Coordinates of C-alpha atoms in Angstrom, one line a residue:
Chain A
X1 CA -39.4 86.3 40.4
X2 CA -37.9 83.8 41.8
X3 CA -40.5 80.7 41.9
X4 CA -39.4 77.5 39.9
X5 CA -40.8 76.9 36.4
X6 CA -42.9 73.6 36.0
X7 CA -43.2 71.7 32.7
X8 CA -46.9 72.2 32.2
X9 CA -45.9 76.2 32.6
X10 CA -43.5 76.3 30.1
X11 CA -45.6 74.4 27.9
X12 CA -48.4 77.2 28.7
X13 CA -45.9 79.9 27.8
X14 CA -45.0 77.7 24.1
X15 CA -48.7 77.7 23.1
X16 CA -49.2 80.9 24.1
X17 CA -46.2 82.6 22.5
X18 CA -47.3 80.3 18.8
X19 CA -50.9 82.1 18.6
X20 CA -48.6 85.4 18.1
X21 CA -46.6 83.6 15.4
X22 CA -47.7 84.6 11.4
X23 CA -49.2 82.1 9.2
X24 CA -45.6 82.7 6.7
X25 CA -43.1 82.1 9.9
X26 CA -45.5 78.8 10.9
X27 CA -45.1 77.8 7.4
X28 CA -41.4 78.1 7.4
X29 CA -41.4 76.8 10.6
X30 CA -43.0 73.4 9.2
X31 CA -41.4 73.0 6.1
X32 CA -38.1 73.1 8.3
X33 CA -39.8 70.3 10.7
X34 CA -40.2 68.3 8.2
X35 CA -36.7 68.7 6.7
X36 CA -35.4 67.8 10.0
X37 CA -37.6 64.8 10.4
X38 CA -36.7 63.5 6.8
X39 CA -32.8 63.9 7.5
X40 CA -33.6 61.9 11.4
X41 CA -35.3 59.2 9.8
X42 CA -32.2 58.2 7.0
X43 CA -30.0 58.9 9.8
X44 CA -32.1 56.4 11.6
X45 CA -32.2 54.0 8.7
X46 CA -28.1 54.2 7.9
X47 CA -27.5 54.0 11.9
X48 CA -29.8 51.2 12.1
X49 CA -28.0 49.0 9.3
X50 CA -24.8 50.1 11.3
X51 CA -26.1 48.9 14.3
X52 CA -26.9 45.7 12.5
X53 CA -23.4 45.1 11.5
X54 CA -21.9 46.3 14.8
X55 CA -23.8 43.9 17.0
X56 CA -23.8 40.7 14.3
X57 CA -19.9 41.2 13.0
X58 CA -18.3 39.5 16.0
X59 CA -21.1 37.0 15.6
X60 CA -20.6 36.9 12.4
X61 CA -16.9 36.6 11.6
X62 CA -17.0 33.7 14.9
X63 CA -19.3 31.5 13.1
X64 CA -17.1 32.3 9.8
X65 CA -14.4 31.2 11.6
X66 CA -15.7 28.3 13.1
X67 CA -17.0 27.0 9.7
X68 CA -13.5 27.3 8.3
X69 CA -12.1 25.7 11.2
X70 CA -14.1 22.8 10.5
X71 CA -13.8 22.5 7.2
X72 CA -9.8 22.7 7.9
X73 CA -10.3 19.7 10.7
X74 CA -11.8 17.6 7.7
X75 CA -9.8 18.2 5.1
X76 CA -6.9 16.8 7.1
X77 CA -8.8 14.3 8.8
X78 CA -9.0 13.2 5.2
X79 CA -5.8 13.6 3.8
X80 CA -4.0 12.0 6.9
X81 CA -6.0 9.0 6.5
X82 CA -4.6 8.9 2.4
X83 CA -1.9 9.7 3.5
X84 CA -1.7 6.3 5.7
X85 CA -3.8 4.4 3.6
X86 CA -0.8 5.1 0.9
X87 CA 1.9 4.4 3.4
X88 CA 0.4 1.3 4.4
X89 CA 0.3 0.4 0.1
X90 CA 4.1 1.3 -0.1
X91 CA 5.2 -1.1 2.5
X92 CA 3.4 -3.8 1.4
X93 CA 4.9 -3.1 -2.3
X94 CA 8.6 -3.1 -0.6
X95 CA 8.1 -6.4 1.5
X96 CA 6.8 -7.8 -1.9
X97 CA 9.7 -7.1 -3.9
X98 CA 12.1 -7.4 -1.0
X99 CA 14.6 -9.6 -1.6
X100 CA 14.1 -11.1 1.9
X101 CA 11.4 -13.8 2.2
X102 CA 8.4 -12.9 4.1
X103 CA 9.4 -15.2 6.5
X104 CA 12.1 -13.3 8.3
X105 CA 9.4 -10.6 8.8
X106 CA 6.5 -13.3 10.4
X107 CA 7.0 -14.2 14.0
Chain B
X1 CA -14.4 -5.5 -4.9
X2 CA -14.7 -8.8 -6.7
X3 CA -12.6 -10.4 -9.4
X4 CA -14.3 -10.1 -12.0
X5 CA -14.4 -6.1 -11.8
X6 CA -10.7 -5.6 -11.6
X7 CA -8.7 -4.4 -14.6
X8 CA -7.5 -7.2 -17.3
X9 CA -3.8 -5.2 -15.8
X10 CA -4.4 -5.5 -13.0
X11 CA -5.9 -9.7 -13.0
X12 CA -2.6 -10.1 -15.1
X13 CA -0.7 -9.0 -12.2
X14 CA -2.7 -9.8 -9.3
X15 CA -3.1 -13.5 -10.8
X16 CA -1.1 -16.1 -8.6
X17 CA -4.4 -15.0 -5.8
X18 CA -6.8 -14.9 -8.3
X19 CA -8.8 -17.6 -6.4
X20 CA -8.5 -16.5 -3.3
X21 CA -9.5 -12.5 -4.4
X22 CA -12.9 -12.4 -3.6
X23 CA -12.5 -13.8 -0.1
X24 CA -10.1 -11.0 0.8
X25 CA -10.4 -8.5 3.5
X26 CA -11.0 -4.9 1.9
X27 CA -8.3 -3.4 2.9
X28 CA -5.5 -6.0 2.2
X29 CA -7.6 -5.6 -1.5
X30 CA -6.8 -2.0 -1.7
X31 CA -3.3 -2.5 -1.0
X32 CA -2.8 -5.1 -3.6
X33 CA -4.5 -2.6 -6.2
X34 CA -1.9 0.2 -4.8
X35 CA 0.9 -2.6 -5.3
X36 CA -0.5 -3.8 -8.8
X37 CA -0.2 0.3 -9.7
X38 CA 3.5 0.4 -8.7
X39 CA 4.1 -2.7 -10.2
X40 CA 5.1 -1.8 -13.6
X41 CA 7.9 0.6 -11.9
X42 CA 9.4 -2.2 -10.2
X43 CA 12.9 -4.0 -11.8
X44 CA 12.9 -7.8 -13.4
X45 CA 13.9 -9.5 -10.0
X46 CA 11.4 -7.4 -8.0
X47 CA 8.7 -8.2 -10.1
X48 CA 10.0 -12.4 -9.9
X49 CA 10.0 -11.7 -6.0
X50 CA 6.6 -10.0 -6.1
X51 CA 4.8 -13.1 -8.0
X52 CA 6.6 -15.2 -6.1
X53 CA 5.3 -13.8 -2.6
X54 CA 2.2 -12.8 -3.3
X55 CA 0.0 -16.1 -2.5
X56 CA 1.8 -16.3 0.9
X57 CA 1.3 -12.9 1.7
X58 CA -2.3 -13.2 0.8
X59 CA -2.5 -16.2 3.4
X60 CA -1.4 -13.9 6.4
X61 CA -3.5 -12.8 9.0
X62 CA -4.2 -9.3 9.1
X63 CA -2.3 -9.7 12.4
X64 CA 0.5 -11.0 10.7
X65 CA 0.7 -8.7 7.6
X66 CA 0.6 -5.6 11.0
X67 CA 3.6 -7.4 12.5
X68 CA 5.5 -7.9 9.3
X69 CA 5.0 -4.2 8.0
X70 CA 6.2 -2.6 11.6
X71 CA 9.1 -5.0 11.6
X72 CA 9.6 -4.2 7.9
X73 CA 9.8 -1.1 8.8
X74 CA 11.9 -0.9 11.9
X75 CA 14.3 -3.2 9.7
X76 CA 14.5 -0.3 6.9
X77 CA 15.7 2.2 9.9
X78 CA 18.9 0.0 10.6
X79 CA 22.0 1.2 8.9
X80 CA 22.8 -0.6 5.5
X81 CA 25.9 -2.4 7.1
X82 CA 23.9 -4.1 9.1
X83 CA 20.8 -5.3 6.6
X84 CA 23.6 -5.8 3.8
X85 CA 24.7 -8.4 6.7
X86 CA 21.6 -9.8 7.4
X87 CA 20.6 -10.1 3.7
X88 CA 23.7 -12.4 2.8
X89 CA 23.3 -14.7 5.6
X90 CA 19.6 -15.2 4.8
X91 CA 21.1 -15.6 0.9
X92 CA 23.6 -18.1 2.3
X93 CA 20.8 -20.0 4.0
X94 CA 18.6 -19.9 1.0
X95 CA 21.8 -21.7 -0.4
X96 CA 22.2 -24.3 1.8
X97 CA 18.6 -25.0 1.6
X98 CA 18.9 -25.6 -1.9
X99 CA 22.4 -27.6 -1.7
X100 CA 20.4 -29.7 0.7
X101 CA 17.4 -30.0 -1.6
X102 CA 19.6 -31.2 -4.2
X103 CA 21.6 -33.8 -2.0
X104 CA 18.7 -35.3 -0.7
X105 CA 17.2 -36.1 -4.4
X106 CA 17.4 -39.4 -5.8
X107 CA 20.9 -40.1 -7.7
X108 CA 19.3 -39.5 -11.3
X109 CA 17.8 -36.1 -10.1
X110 CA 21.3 -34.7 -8.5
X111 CA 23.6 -36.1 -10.9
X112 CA 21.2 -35.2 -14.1
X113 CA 21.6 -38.6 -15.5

């Protein structure tokens, strides 16, 4: 026999071949199924929480990044301008108690 | 921030512009607060020189008080030969200025009779 097996065939030949299976081996047969299906849907659970963190990390640890980034950018923003606003202080301190008069520095 | 909500330290040392305080630009107010903090730290003649500047200092533009502080600085970068040497010719013209103040008083004034 040499003819080419079609789906609806070998789905013929399934049902058939389970009417010749015992009520015991059907129920073993279940139980199994359904031990299967239990394991496939924590698999599914645990791979989907993976898949979560797979796809959101780089997202993630960008927008982590960024944030610092910013937060970096503002904290020196902030302490460059003390810094000059403490500069500028210190100068005028020195020309104060300079022994040169404030003239020699005034056009 | 006006007068009246400054430190009694810090109206004690701020005092010769007491009257002119509240007309002052912010920022030339925050500096004066910086320089009445360090104030304390500086020596006797500093602190004469300080008093003695302030009012005039006060009465700068903001323009001018720029100008002075970049000069001020710039003139700290030359080497101390050179502002020793600049300091005792503006000493010897303070001096003169002072002979001449004297000379030009009436007799009883110069001669302290």
């Amino acid at each position: 026999m040499n003819q080419k097996l079609q789906p609806e065939h070998i789905r013929q030949a399934l049902d058939n071949s389970l009417e010749q299976i015992g009520p015991s081996t059907l129920a073993r047969l279940r139980h199994a199924r359904e031990q299967a299906l239990a394991r496939h849907g924590a698999a599914s659970a645990a791979s989907g929480w993976a898949a979560k963190w797979h796809f959101d990390t780089p997202h993630y640890k960008f927008r982590y990044f960024a944030a610092a980034a910013v937060f970096a950018a503002v904290l020196f923003s902030g302490a460059a301008y003390w810094q000059q606003e403490h500069e500028a202080g210190e100068v005028d301190v020195a020309i104060l108690a300079d022994e040169l008069p404030i003239e020699v520095y005034v056009d | 921030m006006s007068w009246a909500k400054l430190t009694p330290a810090q109206q004690e040392i701020l005092r010769p512009i007491a009257a002119e305080w509240d007309k002052l630009p912010n920022k030339l107010q925050k500096n004066l607060l910086y320089a009445a903090e360090r104030y304390p730290s500086l020596t006797p003649d500093e602190k004469l020189r300080f008093n003695d500047k302030l009012k005039k200092w006060s009465k700068l533009t903001p323009e001018q008080r720029k100008r002075a502080r970049e000069k001020f600085q710039a003139f700290s970068k030359v080497p101390e030969a050179e502002r020793e040497k600049v300091k005792q010719m503006v000493r010897e013209q303070e001096a003169r200025k002072a002979q001449g103040a004297v000379s030009n008083a009436p007799p009883s004034e110069a001669t302290g009779r």
